[in-house]
mmCIF file of C-alpha atoms in Angstrom:
data_model
loop_
_atom_site.group_PDB
_atom_site.id
_atom_site.type_symbol
_atom_site.label_atom_id
_atom_site.label_comp_id
_atom_site.label_asym_id
_atom_site.label_seq_id
_atom_site.Cartn_x
_atom_site.Cartn_y
_atom_site.Cartn_z
ATOM 1 C CA ALA A 337 -23.801 42.293 13.826
ATOM 2 C CA GLN A 338 -22.873 44.293 16.862
ATOM 3 C CA SER A 339 -19.996 46.370 18.105
ATOM 4 C CA VAL A 340 -19.086 48.628 20.970
ATOM 5 C CA THR A 341 -16.705 51.568 20.982
ATOM 6 C CA GLN A 342 -15.183 53.056 24.085
ATOM 7 C CA LEU A 343 -14.116 56.472 22.987
ATOM 8 C CA ASP A 344 -11.321 57.008 25.502
ATOM 9 C CA SER A 345 -8.611 54.517 26.359
ATOM 10 C CA HIS A 346 -7.513 56.580 29.378
ATOM 11 C CA VAL A 347 -9.379 59.077 31.538
ATOM 12 C CA SER A 348 -7.813 61.014 34.367
ATOM 13 C CA VAL A 349 -9.851 62.895 36.973
ATOM 14 C CA SER A 350 -9.161 64.472 40.327
ATOM 15 C CA GLU A 351 -10.636 62.926 43.433
ATOM 16 C CA GLY A 352 -14.041 64.419 44.149
ATOM 17 C CA THR A 353 -14.725 65.508 40.551
ATOM 18 C CA PRO A 354 -17.225 63.903 38.169
ATOM 19 C CA VAL A 355 -16.420 60.860 36.073
ATOM 20 C CA LEU A 356 -17.596 60.350 32.493
ATOM 21 C CA LEU A 357 -16.633 57.220 30.567
ATOM 22 C CA ARG A 358 -18.059 57.122 27.068
ATOM 23 C CA CYS A 359 -19.469 54.156 25.205
ATOM 24 C CA ASN A 360 -21.207 53.906 21.835
ATOM 25 C CA TYR A 361 -22.690 50.729 20.437
ATOM 26 C CA SER A 362 -24.236 49.271 17.351
ATOM 27 C CA SER A 363 -26.503 46.263 17.297
ATOM 28 C CA SER A 364 -28.834 44.599 14.832
ATOM 29 C CA TYR A 365 -30.955 43.498 17.755
ATOM 30 C CA SER A 366 -32.448 45.253 20.707
ATOM 31 C CA PRO A 367 -29.377 45.210 22.944
ATOM 32 C CA SER A 368 -28.574 44.621 26.545
ATOM 33 C CA LEU A 369 -25.721 46.798 27.734
ATOM 34 C CA PHE A 370 -23.405 46.467 30.698
ATOM 35 C CA TRP A 371 -20.522 48.139 32.393
ATOM 36 C CA TYR A 372 -17.930 45.978 34.114
ATOM 37 C CA VAL A 373 -15.019 47.117 36.250
ATOM 38 C CA GLN A 374 -11.680 45.363 36.547
ATOM 39 C CA HIS A 375 -9.302 46.272 39.330
ATOM 40 C CA PRO A 376 -5.640 45.333 38.861
ATOM 41 C CA ASN A 377 -5.077 41.577 38.891
ATOM 42 C CA LYS A 378 -8.753 40.949 39.528
ATOM 43 C CA GLY A 379 -11.665 39.543 37.590
ATOM 44 C CA LEU A 380 -14.453 41.583 36.051
ATOM 45 C CA GLN A 381 -17.221 42.802 38.313
ATOM 46 C CA LEU A 382 -20.605 43.922 37.055
ATOM 47 C CA LEU A 383 -21.275 47.604 37.782
ATOM 48 C CA LEU A 384 -24.677 47.958 36.157
ATOM 49 C CA LYS A 385 -26.847 46.699 33.332
ATOM 50 C CA TYR A 386 -29.524 47.909 30.932
ATOM 51 C CA THR A 387 -32.002 45.326 29.625
ATOM 52 C CA SER A 388 -34.798 47.375 28.004
ATOM 53 C CA ALA A 389 -36.376 48.654 31.195
ATOM 54 C CA ALA A 390 -35.622 52.100 32.624
ATOM 55 C CA THR A 391 -33.146 54.010 30.475
ATOM 56 C CA LEU A 392 -31.324 55.484 33.482
ATOM 57 C CA VAL A 393 -29.631 52.660 35.289
ATOM 58 C CA LYS A 394 -28.064 52.897 38.718
ATOM 59 C CA GLY A 395 -25.287 50.569 39.720
ATOM 60 C CA ILE A 396 -22.953 49.885 42.577
ATOM 61 C CA ASN A 397 -20.537 52.378 44.127
ATOM 62 C CA GLY A 398 -22.515 55.409 42.966
ATOM 63 C CA PHE A 399 -22.165 54.781 39.240
ATOM 64 C CA GLU A 400 -24.990 55.211 36.789
ATOM 65 C CA ALA A 401 -25.468 55.069 33.032
ATOM 66 C CA GLU A 402 -28.110 56.292 30.632
ATOM 67 C CA PHE A 403 -29.216 54.359 27.574
ATOM 68 C CA LYS A 404 -29.820 56.763 24.684
ATOM 69 C CA LYS A 405 -31.120 54.924 21.663
ATOM 70 C CA SER A 406 -31.102 57.993 19.422
ATOM 71 C CA GLU A 407 -27.408 58.497 20.122
ATOM 72 C CA THR A 408 -26.580 54.769 20.415
ATOM 73 C CA SER A 409 -24.747 55.611 23.620
ATOM 74 C CA PHE A 410 -24.444 54.179 27.105
ATOM 75 C CA HIS A 411 -22.078 56.508 28.963
ATOM 76 C CA LEU A 412 -21.019 55.749 32.522
ATOM 77 C CA THR A 413 -21.025 58.560 35.071
ATOM 78 C CA LYS A 414 -20.339 59.180 38.719
ATOM 79 C CA PRO A 415 -20.798 62.553 40.459
ATOM 80 C CA SER A 416 -17.659 62.353 42.590
ATOM 81 C CA ALA A 417 -14.628 60.167 41.970
ATOM 82 C CA HIS A 418 -13.018 58.217 44.755
ATOM 83 C CA MET A 419 -9.490 56.851 44.814
ATOM 84 C CA SER A 420 -10.889 53.320 44.887
ATOM 85 C CA ASP A 421 -12.533 53.939 41.498
ATOM 86 C CA ALA A 422 -9.162 53.723 39.783
ATOM 87 C CA ALA A 423 -9.535 50.670 37.549
ATOM 88 C CA GLU A 424 -10.315 49.622 34.004
ATOM 89 C CA TYR A 425 -13.908 49.813 32.823
ATOM 90 C CA PHE A 426 -15.460 47.785 30.046
ATOM 91 C CA CYS A 427 -18.641 48.516 28.131
ATOM 92 C CA VAL A 428 -20.350 45.360 26.892
ATOM 93 C CA VAL A 429 -23.199 44.707 24.448
ATOM 94 C CA THR A 430 -25.200 41.562 23.858
ATOM 95 C CA PRO A 431 -28.357 40.905 21.858
ATOM 96 C CA ASN A 432 -31.488 41.068 23.957
ATOM 97 C CA SER A 433 -33.284 38.527 21.844
ATOM 98 C CA GLY A 434 -33.192 34.877 22.780
ATOM 99 C CA GLY A 435 -30.907 32.287 21.256
ATOM 100 C CA TYR A 436 -27.649 33.881 20.232
ATOM 101 C CA GLN A 437 -25.600 34.671 23.294
ATOM 102 C CA LYS A 438 -22.520 36.313 21.947
ATOM 103 C CA VAL A 439 -21.136 39.140 24.022
ATOM 104 C CA THR A 440 -18.986 41.938 22.642
ATOM 105 C CA PHE A 441 -16.575 43.801 24.900
ATOM 106 C CA GLY A 442 -15.241 47.256 24.340
ATOM 107 C CA THR A 443 -11.506 47.819 24.456
ATOM 108 C CA GLY A 444 -11.661 49.278 27.939
ATOM 109 C CA THR A 445 -11.086 52.665 29.547
ATOM 110 C CA LYS A 446 -8.486 53.024 32.261
ATOM 111 C CA LEU A 447 -9.585 55.490 34.896
ATOM 112 C CA GLN A 448 -6.919 57.283 36.874
ATOM 113 C CA VAL A 449 -7.961 59.205 39.982
ATOM 114 C CA ILE A 450 -5.546 61.876 41.119
ATOM 115 C CA PRO A 451 -5.466 62.756 44.827
ATOM 116 C CA ASP B 1053 -22.379 30.757 46.297
ATOM 117 C CA ALA B 1054 -18.629 31.241 45.992
ATOM 118 C CA GLY B 1055 -18.903 32.565 42.469
ATOM 119 C CA VAL B 1056 -17.021 31.284 39.451
ATOM 120 C CA ILE B 1057 -13.901 29.476 40.581
ATOM 121 C CA GLN B 1058 -10.851 29.163 38.386
ATOM 122 C CA SER B 1059 -7.674 27.243 38.999
ATOM 123 C CA PRO B 1060 -4.827 27.713 39.039
ATOM 124 C CA ARG B 1061 -4.613 31.481 39.571
ATOM 125 C CA HIS B 1062 -1.140 31.560 38.092
ATOM 126 C CA GLU B 1063 0.609 29.125 35.791
ATOM 127 C CA VAL B 1064 4.138 29.295 34.462
ATOM 128 C CA THR B 1065 5.119 26.641 31.968
ATOM 129 C CA GLU B 1066 7.733 25.974 29.365
ATOM 130 C CA MET B 1067 7.034 26.188 25.678
ATOM 131 C CA GLY B 1068 5.790 22.881 24.319
ATOM 132 C CA GLN B 1069 4.186 21.732 27.542
ATOM 133 C CA GLU B 1070 0.510 20.980 27.948
ATOM 134 C CA VAL B 1071 -1.470 23.399 30.057
ATOM 135 C CA THR B 1072 -4.926 22.773 31.531
ATOM 136 C CA LEU B 1073 -7.023 25.561 32.981
ATOM 137 C CA ARG B 1074 -10.028 24.709 35.103
ATOM 138 C CA CYS B 1075 -13.332 26.381 35.823
ATOM 139 C CA LYS B 1076 -16.229 25.719 38.138
ATOM 140 C CA PRO B 1077 -19.244 27.823 37.146
ATOM 141 C CA ILE B 1078 -21.890 29.107 39.489
ATOM 142 C CA SER B 1079 -24.280 26.316 40.336
ATOM 143 C CA GLY B 1080 -27.383 26.356 38.144
ATOM 144 C CA HIS B 1081 -25.935 28.532 35.416
ATOM 145 C CA ASP B 1082 -26.655 27.328 31.894
ATOM 146 C CA TYR B 1083 -23.912 29.102 29.990
ATOM 147 C CA LEU B 1084 -20.160 28.984 30.384
ATOM 148 C CA PHE B 1085 -17.708 31.207 28.559
ATOM 149 C CA TRP B 1086 -13.937 31.163 28.159
ATOM 150 C CA TYR B 1087 -12.223 34.482 27.439
ATOM 151 C CA ARG B 1088 -8.623 35.486 26.892
ATOM 152 C CA GLN B 1089 -7.301 38.927 27.822
ATOM 153 C CA THR B 1090 -4.102 40.424 26.447
ATOM 154 C CA MET B 1091 -2.794 43.952 26.203
ATOM 155 C CA MET B 1092 -2.745 43.789 22.427
ATOM 156 C CA ARG B 1093 -6.146 42.238 21.756
ATOM 157 C CA GLY B 1094 -8.180 43.025 24.867
ATOM 158 C CA LEU B 1095 -10.867 40.532 25.856
ATOM 159 C CA GLU B 1096 -11.595 37.819 23.311
ATOM 160 C CA LEU B 1097 -14.318 35.204 23.546
ATOM 161 C CA LEU B 1098 -12.748 31.833 22.847
ATOM 162 C CA ILE B 1099 -15.679 29.466 23.221
ATOM 163 C CA TYR B 1100 -18.982 29.146 25.023
ATOM 164 C CA PHE B 1101 -21.150 26.278 26.159
ATOM 165 C CA ASN B 1102 -24.883 25.992 26.730
ATOM 166 C CA ASN B 1103 -25.976 23.113 28.944
ATOM 167 C CA ASN B 1104 -22.507 21.574 28.590
ATOM 168 C CA VAL B 1105 -22.636 21.628 24.788
ATOM 169 C CA PRO B 1106 -20.129 23.777 22.858
ATOM 170 C CA ILE B 1107 -22.118 26.319 20.849
ATOM 171 C CA ASP B 1108 -19.551 28.631 19.315
ATOM 172 C CA ASP B 1109 -15.831 27.894 19.223
ATOM 173 C CA SER B 1110 -15.005 30.308 16.433
ATOM 174 C CA GLY B 1111 -12.798 32.290 18.791
ATOM 175 C CA MET B 1112 -10.468 29.410 19.542
ATOM 176 C CA PRO B 1113 -7.207 30.561 17.966
ATOM 177 C CA GLU B 1114 -5.977 27.252 16.613
ATOM 178 C CA ASP B 1115 -6.082 23.501 17.012
ATOM 179 C CA ARG B 1116 -3.705 23.647 19.921
ATOM 180 C CA PHE B 1117 -6.616 24.927 21.981
ATOM 181 C CA SER B 1118 -9.437 22.681 23.128
ATOM 182 C CA ALA B 1119 -12.212 23.033 25.687
ATOM 183 C CA LYS B 1120 -14.489 20.535 27.326
ATOM 184 C CA MET B 1121 -17.413 20.616 29.703
ATOM 185 C CA PRO B 1122 -18.008 17.073 30.906
ATOM 186 C CA ASN B 1123 -20.715 18.144 33.346
ATOM 187 C CA ALA B 1124 -22.563 21.213 34.529
ATOM 188 C CA SER B 1125 -20.068 22.001 37.251
ATOM 189 C CA PHE B 1126 -16.733 21.733 35.490
ATOM 190 C CA SER B 1127 -14.964 22.903 32.378
ATOM 191 C CA THR B 1128 -11.393 22.781 31.124
ATOM 192 C CA LEU B 1129 -9.428 24.754 28.589
ATOM 193 C CA LYS B 1130 -6.374 22.904 27.330
ATOM 194 C CA ILE B 1131 -3.445 24.182 25.328
ATOM 195 C CA GLN B 1132 -1.176 21.562 23.786
ATOM 196 C CA PRO B 1133 1.541 22.381 22.950
ATOM 197 C CA SER B 1134 1.792 25.787 24.597
ATOM 198 C CA GLU B 1135 3.671 28.686 22.997
ATOM 199 C CA PRO B 1136 4.923 32.000 24.421
ATOM 200 C CA ARG B 1137 2.251 33.899 22.482
ATOM 201 C CA ASP B 1138 -0.381 32.064 24.527
ATOM 202 C CA SER B 1139 0.690 34.066 27.564
ATOM 203 C CA ALA B 1140 -2.399 35.937 28.741
ATOM 204 C CA VAL B 1141 -5.041 36.020 31.439
ATOM 205 C CA TYR B 1142 -7.780 33.489 30.794
ATOM 206 C CA PHE B 1143 -11.197 34.148 32.273
ATOM 207 C CA CYS B 1144 -14.102 31.831 32.743
ATOM 208 C CA ALA B 1145 -17.590 33.259 33.115
ATOM 209 C CA SER B 1146 -21.010 31.743 33.665
ATOM 210 C CA ARG B 1147 -24.513 32.965 33.136
ATOM 211 C CA ASP B 1148 -28.024 31.969 34.081
ATOM 212 C CA ARG B 1149 -30.416 31.944 31.123
ATOM 213 C CA GLY B 1150 -32.793 34.100 33.155
ATOM 214 C CA LEU B 1151 -30.234 36.869 33.572
ATOM 215 C CA ALA B 1152 -28.582 39.077 31.023
ATOM 216 C CA GLU B 1153 -25.189 39.356 32.683
ATOM 217 C CA ALA B 1154 -22.324 36.950 33.077
ATOM 218 C CA PHE B 1155 -20.288 36.456 36.229
ATOM 219 C CA PHE B 1156 -16.539 36.208 35.916
ATOM 220 C CA GLY B 1157 -13.925 34.241 37.757
ATOM 221 C CA GLN B 1158 -10.706 35.782 38.997
ATOM 222 C CA GLY B 1159 -8.804 34.538 35.987
ATOM 223 C CA THR B 1160 -5.733 32.403 35.395
ATOM 224 C CA ARG B 1161 -2.578 34.263 34.484
ATOM 225 C CA LEU B 1162 -0.651 32.016 32.102
ATOM 226 C CA THR B 1163 2.977 32.631 31.310
ATOM 227 C CA VAL B 1164 4.686 30.434 28.730
ATOM 228 C CA VAL B 1165 8.470 30.783 28.699
#
């Protein structure tokens, strides 16, 4: 069984300040973890992924996330928010083992960036 | 590659009508997924295929929904008859077995009136 919990449904930050979007997971298998971003009326775009290599993962647009097994967390961060970062972000978990391909999405966090 | 292509982008139909959503996955990808996104339920996996074979359809809400993948480059999701509660954005995604992540289409926004 697996699940993912995004702890905040909405986050509001000022432009130029750090972003922290929180994600906790549970998985019976060694997981792969992802962050996707969805801009209004758009599809989901992959920001970054963790697949059992380096625990600190860098993605596009200056985002990064750290896999912490002891805390079962995969929080998304960015040092300085930009207006274009305003979107909804989804944390996703999938088993890293072969065979079963089910993907579990978090409920999403809407990021608001205030000028 | 143009990515995952879905059509139509928007569909408005009357209750009781048949609706067919279409998806062209990225060439060479082995897996294809259909998701539904609503405000109330978020993103739900409806069904996924591996090498054109349906593997898990436990997310399909009811018998009114059906999905096919007649070949590696095309899939359909059909709703017959449609109901207002089917209104949602439907996403198709595909994945290469050598990669962990899936790639999403732009979605089809379905409105049933």
